[in-house]
Structure formats: C-alpha cells, structure tokens
CSV table of C-alpha atoms in Angstrom, one decimal:
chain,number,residue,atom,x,y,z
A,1,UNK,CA,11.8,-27.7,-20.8
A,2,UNK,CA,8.9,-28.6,-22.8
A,3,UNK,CA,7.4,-26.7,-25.7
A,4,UNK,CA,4.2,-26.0,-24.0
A,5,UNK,CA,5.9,-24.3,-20.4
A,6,UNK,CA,8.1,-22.2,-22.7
A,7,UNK,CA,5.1,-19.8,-23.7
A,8,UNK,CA,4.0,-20.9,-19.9
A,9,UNK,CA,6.9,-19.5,-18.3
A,10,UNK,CA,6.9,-16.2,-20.7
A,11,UNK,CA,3.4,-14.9,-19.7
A,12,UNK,CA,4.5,-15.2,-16.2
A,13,UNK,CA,7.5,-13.3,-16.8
A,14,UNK,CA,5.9,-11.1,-18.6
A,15,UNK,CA,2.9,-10.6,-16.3
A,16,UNK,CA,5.5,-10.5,-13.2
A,17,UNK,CA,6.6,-7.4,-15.7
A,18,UNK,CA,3.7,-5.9,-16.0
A,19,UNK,CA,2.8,-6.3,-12.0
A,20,UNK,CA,6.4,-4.2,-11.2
A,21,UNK,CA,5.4,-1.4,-13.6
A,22,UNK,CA,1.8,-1.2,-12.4
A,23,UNK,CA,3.2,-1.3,-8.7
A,24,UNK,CA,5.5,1.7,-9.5
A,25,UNK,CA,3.0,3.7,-9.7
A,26,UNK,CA,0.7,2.9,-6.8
A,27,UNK,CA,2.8,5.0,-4.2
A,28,UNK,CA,4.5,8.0,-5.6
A,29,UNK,CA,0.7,9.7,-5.7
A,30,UNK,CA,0.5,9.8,-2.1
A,31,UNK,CA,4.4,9.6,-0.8
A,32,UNK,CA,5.2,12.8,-3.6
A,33,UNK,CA,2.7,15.3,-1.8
A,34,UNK,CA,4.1,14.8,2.1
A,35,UNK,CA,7.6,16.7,1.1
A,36,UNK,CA,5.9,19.2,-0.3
A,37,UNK,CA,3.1,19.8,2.3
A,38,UNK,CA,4.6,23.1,3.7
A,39,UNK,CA,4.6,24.9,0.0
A,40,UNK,CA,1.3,23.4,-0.4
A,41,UNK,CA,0.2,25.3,2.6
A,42,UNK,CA,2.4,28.7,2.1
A,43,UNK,CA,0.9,29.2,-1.3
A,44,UNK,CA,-2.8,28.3,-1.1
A,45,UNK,CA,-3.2,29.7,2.7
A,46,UNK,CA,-4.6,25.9,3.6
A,47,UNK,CA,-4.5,25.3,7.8
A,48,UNK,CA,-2.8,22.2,9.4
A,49,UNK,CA,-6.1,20.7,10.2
A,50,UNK,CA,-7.1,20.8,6.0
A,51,UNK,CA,-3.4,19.9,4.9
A,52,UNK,CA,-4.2,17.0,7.4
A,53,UNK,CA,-7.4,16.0,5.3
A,54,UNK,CA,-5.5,16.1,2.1
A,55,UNK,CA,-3.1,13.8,3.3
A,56,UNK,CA,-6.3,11.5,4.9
A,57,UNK,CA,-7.9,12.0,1.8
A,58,UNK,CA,-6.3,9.6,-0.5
A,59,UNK,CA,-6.1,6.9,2.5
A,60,UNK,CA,-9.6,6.7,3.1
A,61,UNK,CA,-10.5,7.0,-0.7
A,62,UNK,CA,-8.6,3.6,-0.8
A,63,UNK,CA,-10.5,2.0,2.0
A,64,UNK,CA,-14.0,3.5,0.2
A,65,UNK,CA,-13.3,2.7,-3.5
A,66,UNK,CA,-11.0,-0.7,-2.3
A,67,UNK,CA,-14.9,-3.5,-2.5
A,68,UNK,CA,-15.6,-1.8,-6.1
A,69,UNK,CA,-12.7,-4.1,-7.4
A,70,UNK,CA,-14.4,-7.4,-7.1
A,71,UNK,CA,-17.6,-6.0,-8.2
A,72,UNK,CA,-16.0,-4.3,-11.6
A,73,UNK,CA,-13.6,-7.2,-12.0
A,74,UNK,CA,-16.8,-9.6,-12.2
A,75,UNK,CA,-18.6,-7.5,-14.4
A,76,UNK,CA,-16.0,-6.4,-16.9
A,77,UNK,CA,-13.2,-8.3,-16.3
A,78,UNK,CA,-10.0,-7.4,-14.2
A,79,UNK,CA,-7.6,-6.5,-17.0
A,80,UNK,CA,-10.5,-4.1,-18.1
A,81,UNK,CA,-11.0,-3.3,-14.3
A,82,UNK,CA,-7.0,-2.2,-13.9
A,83,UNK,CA,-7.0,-0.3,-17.6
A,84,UNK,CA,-9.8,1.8,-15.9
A,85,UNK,CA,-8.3,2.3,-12.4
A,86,UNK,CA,-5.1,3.3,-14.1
A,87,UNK,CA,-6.9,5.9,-16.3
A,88,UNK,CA,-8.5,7.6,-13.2
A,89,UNK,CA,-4.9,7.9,-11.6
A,90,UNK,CA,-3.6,9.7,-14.7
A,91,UNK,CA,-6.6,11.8,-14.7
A,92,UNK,CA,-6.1,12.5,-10.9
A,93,UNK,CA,-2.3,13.4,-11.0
A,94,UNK,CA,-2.9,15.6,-13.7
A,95,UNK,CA,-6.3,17.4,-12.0
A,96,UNK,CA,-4.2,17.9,-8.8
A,97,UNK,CA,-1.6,19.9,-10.5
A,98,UNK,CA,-4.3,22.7,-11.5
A,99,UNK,CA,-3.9,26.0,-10.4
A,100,UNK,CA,-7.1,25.3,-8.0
A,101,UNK,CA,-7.8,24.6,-4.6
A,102,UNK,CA,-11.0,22.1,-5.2
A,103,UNK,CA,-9.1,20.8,-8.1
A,104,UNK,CA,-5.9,19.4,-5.8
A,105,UNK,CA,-8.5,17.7,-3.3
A,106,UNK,CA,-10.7,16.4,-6.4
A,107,UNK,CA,-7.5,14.9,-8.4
A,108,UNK,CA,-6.2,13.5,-4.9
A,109,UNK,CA,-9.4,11.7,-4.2
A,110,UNK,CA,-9.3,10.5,-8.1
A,111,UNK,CA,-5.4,9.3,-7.2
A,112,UNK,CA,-6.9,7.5,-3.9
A,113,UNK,CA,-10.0,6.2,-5.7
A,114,UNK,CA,-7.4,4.8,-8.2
A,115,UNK,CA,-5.4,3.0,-6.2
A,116,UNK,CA,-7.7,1.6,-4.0
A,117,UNK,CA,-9.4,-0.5,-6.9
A,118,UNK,CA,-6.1,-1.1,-8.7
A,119,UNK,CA,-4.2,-2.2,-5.4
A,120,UNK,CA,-7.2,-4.5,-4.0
A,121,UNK,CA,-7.4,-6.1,-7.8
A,122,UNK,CA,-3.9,-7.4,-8.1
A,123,UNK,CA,-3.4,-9.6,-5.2
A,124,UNK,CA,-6.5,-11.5,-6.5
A,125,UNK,CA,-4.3,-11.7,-10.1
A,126,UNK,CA,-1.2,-13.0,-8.7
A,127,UNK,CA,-3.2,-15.8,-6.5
A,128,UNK,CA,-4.7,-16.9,-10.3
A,129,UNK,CA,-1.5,-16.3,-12.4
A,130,UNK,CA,0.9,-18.2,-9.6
A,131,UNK,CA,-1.2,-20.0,-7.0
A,132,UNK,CA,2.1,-21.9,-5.8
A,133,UNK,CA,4.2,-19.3,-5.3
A,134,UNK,CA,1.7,-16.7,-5.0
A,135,UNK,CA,3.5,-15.3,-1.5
A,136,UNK,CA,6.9,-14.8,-3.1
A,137,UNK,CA,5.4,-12.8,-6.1
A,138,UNK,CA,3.5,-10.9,-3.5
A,139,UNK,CA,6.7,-9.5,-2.2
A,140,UNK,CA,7.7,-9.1,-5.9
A,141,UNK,CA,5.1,-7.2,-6.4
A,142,UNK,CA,5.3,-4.8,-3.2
A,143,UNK,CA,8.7,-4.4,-3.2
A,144,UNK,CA,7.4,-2.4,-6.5
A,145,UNK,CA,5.3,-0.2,-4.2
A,146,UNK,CA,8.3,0.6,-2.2
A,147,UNK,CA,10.5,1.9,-5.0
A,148,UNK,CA,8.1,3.8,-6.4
A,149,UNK,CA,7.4,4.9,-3.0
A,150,UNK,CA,10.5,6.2,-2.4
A,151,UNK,CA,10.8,7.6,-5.9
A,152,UNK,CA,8.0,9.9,-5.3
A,153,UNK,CA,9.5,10.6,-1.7
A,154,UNK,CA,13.1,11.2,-2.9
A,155,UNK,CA,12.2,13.5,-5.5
A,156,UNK,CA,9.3,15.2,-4.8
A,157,UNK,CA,11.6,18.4,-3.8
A,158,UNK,CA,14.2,17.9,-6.7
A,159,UNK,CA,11.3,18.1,-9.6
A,160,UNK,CA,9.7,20.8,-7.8
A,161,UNK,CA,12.7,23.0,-8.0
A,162,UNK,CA,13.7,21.8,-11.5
A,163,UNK,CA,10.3,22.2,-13.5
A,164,UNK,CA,9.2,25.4,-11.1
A,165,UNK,CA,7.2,25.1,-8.8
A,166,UNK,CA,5.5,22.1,-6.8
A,167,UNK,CA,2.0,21.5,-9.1
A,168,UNK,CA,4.5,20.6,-12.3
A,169,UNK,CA,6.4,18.2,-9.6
A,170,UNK,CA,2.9,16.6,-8.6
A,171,UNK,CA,2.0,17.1,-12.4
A,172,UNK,CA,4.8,14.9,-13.2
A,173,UNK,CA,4.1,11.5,-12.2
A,174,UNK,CA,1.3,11.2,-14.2
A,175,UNK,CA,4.2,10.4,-17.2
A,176,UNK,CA,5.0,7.1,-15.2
A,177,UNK,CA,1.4,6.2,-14.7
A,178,UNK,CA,0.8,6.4,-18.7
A,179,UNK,CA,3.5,4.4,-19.7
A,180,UNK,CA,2.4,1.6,-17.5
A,181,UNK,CA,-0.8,2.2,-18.7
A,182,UNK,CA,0.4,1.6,-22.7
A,183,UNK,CA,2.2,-1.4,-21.5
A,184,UNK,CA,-0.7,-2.9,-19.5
A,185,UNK,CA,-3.3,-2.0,-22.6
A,186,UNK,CA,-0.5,-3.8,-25.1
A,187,UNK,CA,0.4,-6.8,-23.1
A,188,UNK,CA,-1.9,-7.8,-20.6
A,189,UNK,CA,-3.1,-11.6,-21.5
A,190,UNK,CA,-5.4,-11.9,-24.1
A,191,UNK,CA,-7.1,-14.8,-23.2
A,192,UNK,CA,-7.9,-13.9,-19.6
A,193,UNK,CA,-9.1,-17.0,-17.0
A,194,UNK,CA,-11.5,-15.7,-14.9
A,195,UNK,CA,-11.2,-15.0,-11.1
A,196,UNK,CA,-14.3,-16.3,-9.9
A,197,UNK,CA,-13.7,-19.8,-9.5
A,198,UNK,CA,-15.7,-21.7,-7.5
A,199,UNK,CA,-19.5,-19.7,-8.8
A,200,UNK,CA,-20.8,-20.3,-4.8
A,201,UNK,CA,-20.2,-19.4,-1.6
A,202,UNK,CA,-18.3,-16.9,-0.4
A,203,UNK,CA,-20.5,-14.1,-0.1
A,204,UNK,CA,-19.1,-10.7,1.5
A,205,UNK,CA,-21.8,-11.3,4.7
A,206,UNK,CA,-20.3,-14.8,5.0
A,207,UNK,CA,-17.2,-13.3,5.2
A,208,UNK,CA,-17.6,-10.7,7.8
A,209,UNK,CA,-18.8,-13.6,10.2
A,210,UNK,CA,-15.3,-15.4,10.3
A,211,UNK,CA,-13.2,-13.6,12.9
A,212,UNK,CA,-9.9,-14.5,10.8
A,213,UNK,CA,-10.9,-12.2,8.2
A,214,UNK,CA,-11.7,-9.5,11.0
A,215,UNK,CA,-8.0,-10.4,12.0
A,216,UNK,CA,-6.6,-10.0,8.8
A,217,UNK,CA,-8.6,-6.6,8.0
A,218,UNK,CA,-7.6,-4.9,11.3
A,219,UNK,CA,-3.7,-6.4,10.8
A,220,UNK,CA,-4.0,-4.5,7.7
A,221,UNK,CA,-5.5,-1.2,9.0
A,222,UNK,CA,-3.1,-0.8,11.6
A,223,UNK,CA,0.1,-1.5,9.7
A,224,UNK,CA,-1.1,0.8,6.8
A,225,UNK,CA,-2.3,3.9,9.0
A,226,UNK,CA,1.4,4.2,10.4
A,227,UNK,CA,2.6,3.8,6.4
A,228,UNK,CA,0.1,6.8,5.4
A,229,UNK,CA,1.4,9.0,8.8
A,230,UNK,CA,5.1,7.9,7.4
A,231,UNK,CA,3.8,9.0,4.0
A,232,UNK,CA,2.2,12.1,5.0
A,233,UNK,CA,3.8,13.4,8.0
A,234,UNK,CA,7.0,11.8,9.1
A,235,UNK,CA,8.7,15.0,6.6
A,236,UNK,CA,7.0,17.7,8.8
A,237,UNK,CA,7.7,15.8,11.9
A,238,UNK,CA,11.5,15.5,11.1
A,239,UNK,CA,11.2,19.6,9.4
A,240,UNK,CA,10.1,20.2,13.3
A,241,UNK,CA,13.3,18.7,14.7
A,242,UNK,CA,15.2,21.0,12.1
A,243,UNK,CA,16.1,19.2,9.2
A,244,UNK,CA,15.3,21.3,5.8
A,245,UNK,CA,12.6,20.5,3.4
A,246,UNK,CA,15.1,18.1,1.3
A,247,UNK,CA,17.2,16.6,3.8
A,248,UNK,CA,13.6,15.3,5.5
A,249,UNK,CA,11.9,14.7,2.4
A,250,UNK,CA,15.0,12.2,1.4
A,251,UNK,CA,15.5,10.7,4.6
A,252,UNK,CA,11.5,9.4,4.2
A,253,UNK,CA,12.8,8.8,0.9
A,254,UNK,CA,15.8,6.9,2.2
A,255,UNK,CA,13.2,5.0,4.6
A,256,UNK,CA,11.2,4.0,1.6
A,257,UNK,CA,13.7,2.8,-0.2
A,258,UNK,CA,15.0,0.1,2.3
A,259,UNK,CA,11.3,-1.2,2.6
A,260,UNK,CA,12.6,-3.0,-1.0
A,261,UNK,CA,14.6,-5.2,0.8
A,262,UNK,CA,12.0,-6.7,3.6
A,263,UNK,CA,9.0,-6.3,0.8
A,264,UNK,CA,11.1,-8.9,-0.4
A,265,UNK,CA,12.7,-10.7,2.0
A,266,UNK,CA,9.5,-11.2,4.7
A,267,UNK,CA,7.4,-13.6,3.1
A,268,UNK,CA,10.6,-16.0,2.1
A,269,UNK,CA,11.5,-15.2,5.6
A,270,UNK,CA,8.0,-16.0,7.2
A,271,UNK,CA,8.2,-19.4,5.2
A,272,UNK,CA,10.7,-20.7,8.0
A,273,UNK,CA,8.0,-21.5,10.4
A,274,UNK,CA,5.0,-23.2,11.4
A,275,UNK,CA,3.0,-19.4,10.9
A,276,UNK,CA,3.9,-16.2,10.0
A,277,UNK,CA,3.7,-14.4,14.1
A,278,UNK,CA,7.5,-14.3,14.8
A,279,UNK,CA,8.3,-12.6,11.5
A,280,UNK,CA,5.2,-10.2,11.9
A,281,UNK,CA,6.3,-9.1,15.7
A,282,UNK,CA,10.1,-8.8,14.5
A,283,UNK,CA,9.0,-6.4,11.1
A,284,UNK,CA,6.4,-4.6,13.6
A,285,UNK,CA,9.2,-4.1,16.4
A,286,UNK,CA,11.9,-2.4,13.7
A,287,UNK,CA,8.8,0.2,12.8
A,288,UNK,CA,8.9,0.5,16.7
A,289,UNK,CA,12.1,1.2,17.1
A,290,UNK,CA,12.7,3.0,14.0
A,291,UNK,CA,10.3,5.4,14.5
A,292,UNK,CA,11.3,6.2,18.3
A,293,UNK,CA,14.9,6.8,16.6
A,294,UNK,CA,13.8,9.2,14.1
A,295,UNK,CA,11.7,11.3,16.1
A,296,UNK,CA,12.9,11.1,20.0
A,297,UNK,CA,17.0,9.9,20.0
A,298,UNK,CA,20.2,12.3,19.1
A,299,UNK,CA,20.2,13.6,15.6
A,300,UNK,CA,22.8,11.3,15.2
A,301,UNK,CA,21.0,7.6,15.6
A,302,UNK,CA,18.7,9.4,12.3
A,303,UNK,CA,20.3,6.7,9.7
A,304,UNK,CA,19.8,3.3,12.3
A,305,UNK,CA,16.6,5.0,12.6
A,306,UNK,CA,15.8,5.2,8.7
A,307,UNK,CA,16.7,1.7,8.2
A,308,UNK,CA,15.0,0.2,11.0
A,309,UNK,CA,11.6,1.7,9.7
A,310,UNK,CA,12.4,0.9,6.1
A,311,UNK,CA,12.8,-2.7,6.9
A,312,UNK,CA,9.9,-3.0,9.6
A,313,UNK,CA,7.3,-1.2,7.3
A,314,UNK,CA,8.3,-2.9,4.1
A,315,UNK,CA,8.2,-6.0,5.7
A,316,UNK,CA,4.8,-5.4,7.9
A,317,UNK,CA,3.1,-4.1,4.3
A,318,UNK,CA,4.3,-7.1,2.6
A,319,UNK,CA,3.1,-9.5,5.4
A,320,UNK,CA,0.1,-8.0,5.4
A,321,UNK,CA,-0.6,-8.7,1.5
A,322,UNK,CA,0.7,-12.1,1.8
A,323,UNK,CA,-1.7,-13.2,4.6
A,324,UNK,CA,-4.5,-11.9,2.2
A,325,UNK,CA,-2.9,-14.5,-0.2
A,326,UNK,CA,-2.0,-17.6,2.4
A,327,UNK,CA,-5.4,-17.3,4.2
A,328,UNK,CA,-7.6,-18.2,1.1
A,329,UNK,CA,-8.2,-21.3,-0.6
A,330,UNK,CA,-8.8,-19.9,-3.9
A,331,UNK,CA,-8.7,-16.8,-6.3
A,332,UNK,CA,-11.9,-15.9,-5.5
A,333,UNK,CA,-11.9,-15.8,-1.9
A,334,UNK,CA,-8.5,-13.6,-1.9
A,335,UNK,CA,-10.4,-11.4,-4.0
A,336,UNK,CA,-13.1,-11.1,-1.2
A,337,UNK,CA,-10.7,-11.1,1.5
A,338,UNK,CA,-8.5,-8.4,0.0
A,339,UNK,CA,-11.6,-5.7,-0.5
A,340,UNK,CA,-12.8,-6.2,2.7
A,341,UNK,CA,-9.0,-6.1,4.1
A,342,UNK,CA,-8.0,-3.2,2.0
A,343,UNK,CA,-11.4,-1.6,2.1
A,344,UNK,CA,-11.9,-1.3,5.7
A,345,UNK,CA,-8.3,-1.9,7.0
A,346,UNK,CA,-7.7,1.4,4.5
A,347,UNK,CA,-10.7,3.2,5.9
A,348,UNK,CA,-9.1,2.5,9.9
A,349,UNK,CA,-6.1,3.4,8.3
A,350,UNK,CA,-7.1,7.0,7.0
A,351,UNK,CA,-7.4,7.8,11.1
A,352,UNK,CA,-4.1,7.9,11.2
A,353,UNK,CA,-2.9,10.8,9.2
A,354,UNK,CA,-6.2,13.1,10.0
A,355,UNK,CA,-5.6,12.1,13.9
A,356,UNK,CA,-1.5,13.5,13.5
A,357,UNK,CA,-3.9,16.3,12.1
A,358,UNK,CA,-5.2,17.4,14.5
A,359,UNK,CA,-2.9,16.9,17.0
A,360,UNK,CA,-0.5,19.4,15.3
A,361,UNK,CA,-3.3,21.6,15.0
A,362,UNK,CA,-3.6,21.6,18.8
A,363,UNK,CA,0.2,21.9,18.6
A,364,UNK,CA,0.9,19.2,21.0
A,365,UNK,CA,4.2,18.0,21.4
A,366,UNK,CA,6.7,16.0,19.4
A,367,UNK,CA,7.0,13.1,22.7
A,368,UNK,CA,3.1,12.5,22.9
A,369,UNK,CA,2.7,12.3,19.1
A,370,UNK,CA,5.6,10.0,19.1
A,371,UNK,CA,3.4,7.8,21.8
A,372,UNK,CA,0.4,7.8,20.2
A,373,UNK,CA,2.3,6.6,17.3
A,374,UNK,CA,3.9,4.0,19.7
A,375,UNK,CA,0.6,3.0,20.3
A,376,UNK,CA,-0.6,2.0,16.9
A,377,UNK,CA,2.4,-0.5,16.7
A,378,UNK,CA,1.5,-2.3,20.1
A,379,UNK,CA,-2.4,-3.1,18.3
A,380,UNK,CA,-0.8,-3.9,15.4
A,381,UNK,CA,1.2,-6.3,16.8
A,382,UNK,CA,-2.0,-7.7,18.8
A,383,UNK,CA,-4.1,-8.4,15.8
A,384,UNK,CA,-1.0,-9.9,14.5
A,385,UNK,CA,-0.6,-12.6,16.7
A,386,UNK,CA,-4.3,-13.5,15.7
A,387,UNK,CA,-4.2,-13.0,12.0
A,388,UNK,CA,-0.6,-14.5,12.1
A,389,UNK,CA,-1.6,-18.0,12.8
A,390,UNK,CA,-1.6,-21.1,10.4
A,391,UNK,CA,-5.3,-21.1,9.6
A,392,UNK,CA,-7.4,-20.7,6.1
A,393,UNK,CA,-10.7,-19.6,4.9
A,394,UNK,CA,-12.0,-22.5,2.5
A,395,UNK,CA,-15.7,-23.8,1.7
A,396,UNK,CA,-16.6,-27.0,2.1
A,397,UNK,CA,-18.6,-29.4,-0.6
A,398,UNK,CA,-22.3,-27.1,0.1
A,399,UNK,CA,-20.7,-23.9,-0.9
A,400,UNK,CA,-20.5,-22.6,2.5
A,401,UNK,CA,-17.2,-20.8,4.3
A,402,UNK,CA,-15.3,-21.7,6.8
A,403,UNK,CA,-12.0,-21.8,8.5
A,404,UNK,CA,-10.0,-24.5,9.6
C-alpha cells in the first residue's frame, strides 16, 4: 500500500463511520412513536383518524422537505447541509416530547422535515466518496437505517416504562441524534469536493421527462409506503389480533432487525445478473408473504412471518436506494434523481399510513386491510420490473440528458 491511499483508505473508513452513525438515527424518530400509538391516544384523547395523520405526518414531511437537499447542498455545501438537517431532528425529538398536543405534531413534522433532507443528501455523498462501490456502501449505509429502526421499535415500550411515561421515551432519542451530530461536526472532511460535477444539464424539468426516473420515483413510493404502514401500524394491527403492547411492539422490532441482513445482502445479491428485476421481485415477494403471515395465518407461523418481512423490506428499501445510485452517471445526477425519488416517492408514500387511517376509522376489517396492503406489493413489483432494468441516465457532450 502506498503512502498516499493510506490517508485515502482512512477518510473512507472514517466517512463509512460517520454514514452508520448518521443512519442510526434516521429511523428510530418514526419507528419509536408506532408502539406507543395507543398511550399516545389514551392520554391526549386524539381519534384514530388524527393518530393516523401523526403517523402520515413524518412520511409526507420527507417527500415535501426531500428536493431542499440539492438546493441547500449547492448553496452551502452538504456537510453544512447534514449539520443543519441533523439540528432540526434534535430540535424535533425534543419538541415532540412536550407536554402539548401542537407541540408533538410540530416536533414530528421537524423529525420528518429532518430526515427527508438528511436522507436524500447522503446517497448523493456516497456516489462522490465511492463511485465504484457506491452500491455496496449503499447497503452499508441502510443496513444503518435498519438497526436503528429496530432500535427505536424494540424499545420504544421498555424506555417508556423505565423513564415514566411515553414523552421521556420519545424524549430520548434525541441523545443518539446529538452524538452523531458532535461526531459529524468534528470529523466530517475538511476539504470537501463538491457534488455538482458536470455545471450543465441535468435540470429537475429534464428529469421529469425520462420515464426511468418516473420508474425509479414510483419503485420508491410504493416500497416505502408499506415501510411507513410497517412503521406506523403493523403494532396496532398485531395489538388487534391480541398480542400486548410489548410483545407487538418487539415483533415490529424483531422485523426490523432482520432487514440488517437483506439491507446488506441485496445489492451484492442483485450484482449476480444482467439487472437488478429478479432480486427486486424475490425481496418484494417475502414483504408479500410476510405480511399475509403476520396478519392472516395461525398465531403460530408469526416468527416465519417476522423474518420473511424483515428480509423482503430491508432488501426492497435497499434496492430502492441503490437504483438511485446505479441509474446515474454521476454525483450530480444521483443527487437529482434521489430528491425527485425520495421527494415524491415519499409524498406517494405518506398515503399509505393516512389510507390504514382511515380505514380503521371506518373499522373495516383485518382481511380487507390485509388486501389493500396486498395490493401495494403487486404495483410495487410492477414498477419494479421497469425501474429494474439495466439502463442509465447520462448527458451526452451538449449538456443534455438522456437514457441509454
């Protein structure tokens, strides 16, 4: 090894570092509420149809505040960019745990707002820190998002019963968020390369006329609006079937937590062939199955059940991020791609949990809910066989995009 990759090979360590810690925390502020949704609701006298928009709420704040990323990241820089979005999450977590109705839909759409920018900024990073292996650190980087997922999940119930009461447990996270935001101030590069790279083309309207990054945006919506019902209603749903509050807030946590290994393992696995289809349909068909287990077999299938949705939605998320990554030339044009992915798949995706919404608030049945849900995996897996193919948005020697 040369003297010059040794400093090389630290900064990408070190950034693949930074990337895990910053990932940790892009999850637990939307999986930590759904446990705790029925004290939420006993204590502040909230109906099913407004718990509903608090659990939309952050979803459709990431599809909303998701384009801002490119936009601040041009005009201050994205380390500045993810300093800020992580100071707005600290400031939500910690505005949500007020003893105040407005202030736990204020500090949620803060969270949301947060995370949107942050989570739209960083495939755009990896793509410029490891442009050869940027696919591989993508799953790095969301089997991050998974843990911390699962974290907030798993122990939602636990820190609600330790520190007393469920606004310290919410309250709480906001400790994660600013450690990784010291360590992101301390040790993010100094000498930052910027994103934008080539100056021309590209534009957002140019963008919206290539039907692969229509593909790519609805892939994404789909996928993520049964992540967010997951997220936000998959512990009532199981609390319906009569599990308790813990048991269903862990087995979501337990869920969560196997995503690790198909955040992972899918874009290593979708490197096997000519495109990345098969692997989509196969992740897409656990989520399928898994969800069908969990909410309409014997009591007793519940664990094949957990695992099969772990490893189908950990591996569709991942997917998802890595096409972002694979069908882009450059930097910049993942950048684009991934606020116009994240911005309006997000924005398709906050249907999700508002439509579960309502349809509890109608109180209609456990066997249509688990169809509509059904539903959403069958168009997912359509617009995956179209964003999944072997094709790329580049720009030729004018400047003007493409896709060949």
């Amino acid at each position: 090894m040369t003297t010059e990759s040794r400093p090389n090979r630290r900064r990408l360590i070190l950034f693949l570092l930074l990337m895990v810690l910053v990932g940790l925390n892009l999850r637990p502020a939307l999986s930590s509420l759904a446990p705790l949704l029925l004290r939420i609701q006993v204590e502040t006298g909230l109906s099913p149809l407004a718990i509903g928009a608090l659990t939309t709420l952050p979803v459709l704040c990431l599809g909303v505040f998701a384009p801002l990323a490119p936009w601040l990241a041009k005009r201050i820089g994205p380390e500045r960019t993810l300093t800020l979005a992580l100071g707005i999450l600290i400031a939500g977590l910690l505005l949500r745990g007020t003893p105040s109705v407005p202030s736990l839909f204020i500090g949620t759409l803060l969270a949301g707002a947060a995370i949107g920018i942050a989570g739209t900024l960083l495939p755009a990073l990896v793509k410029r820190e490891l442009p050869g292996g940027a696919d591989l650190m993508t799953g790095v980087y969301t089997m991050a998002l998974c843990l911390g997922g699962a974290l907030g999940a798993g122990l939602s119930i636990p820190l609600a019963d330790l520190l007393g009461g469920w606004r310290f447990s919410l309250i709480s996270w906001g400790l994660l968020a600013g450690i990784a935001l010291v360590a992101w101030v301390s040790l993010m590069p100094r000498t930052p390369r910027a994103i934008t790279t080539p100056q021309a083309g590209g534009s957002m309207r140019e963008l919206l006329g290539q039907p692969l990054a229509w593909q790519v945006m609805l892939l994404m919506g789909t996928q993520s609006s049964l992540a967010y019902i997951v997220f936000g209603w998959l512990p009532t749903l199981l609390q319906s079937r009569g599990y308790s509050e813990a048991e269903a807030g862990w087995l979501m946590g337990a869920s969560v937590m196997v995503q690790l290994v198909s955040a992972l393992g899918a874009p290593w696995l979708a490197r096997f062939g000519r495109d990345q289809r098969p692997a989509l349909l196969l992740v897409l068909g656990c989520v399928a199955g898994g969800l069908w287990l969990l909410l309409q077999a014997d009591i007793q299938w519940r664990w094949p059940g957990v695992v099969l949705l772990g490893l189908g939605q950990g591996g569709s998320f991942s997917l998802a991020l890595t096409l972002i990554v694979l069908r882009t030339a450059n930097s910049r044009l993942s950048g684009k791609l991934s606020g116009l992915a994240q911005g309006g798949g997000y924005t398709l995706a906050a249907m999700g949990p508002l439509a579960v919404g309502v349809l509890l608030q109608l109180e209609v049945s456990l066997d249509a809910i688990t169809l509509v849900l059904l539903l959403i995996v069958a168009a997912a897996a359509a617009f995956a066989m179209l964003a999944g193919r072997n094709r790329r948005l580049d720009l030729d020697k004018s400047g003007k995009l493409f896709t060949h």
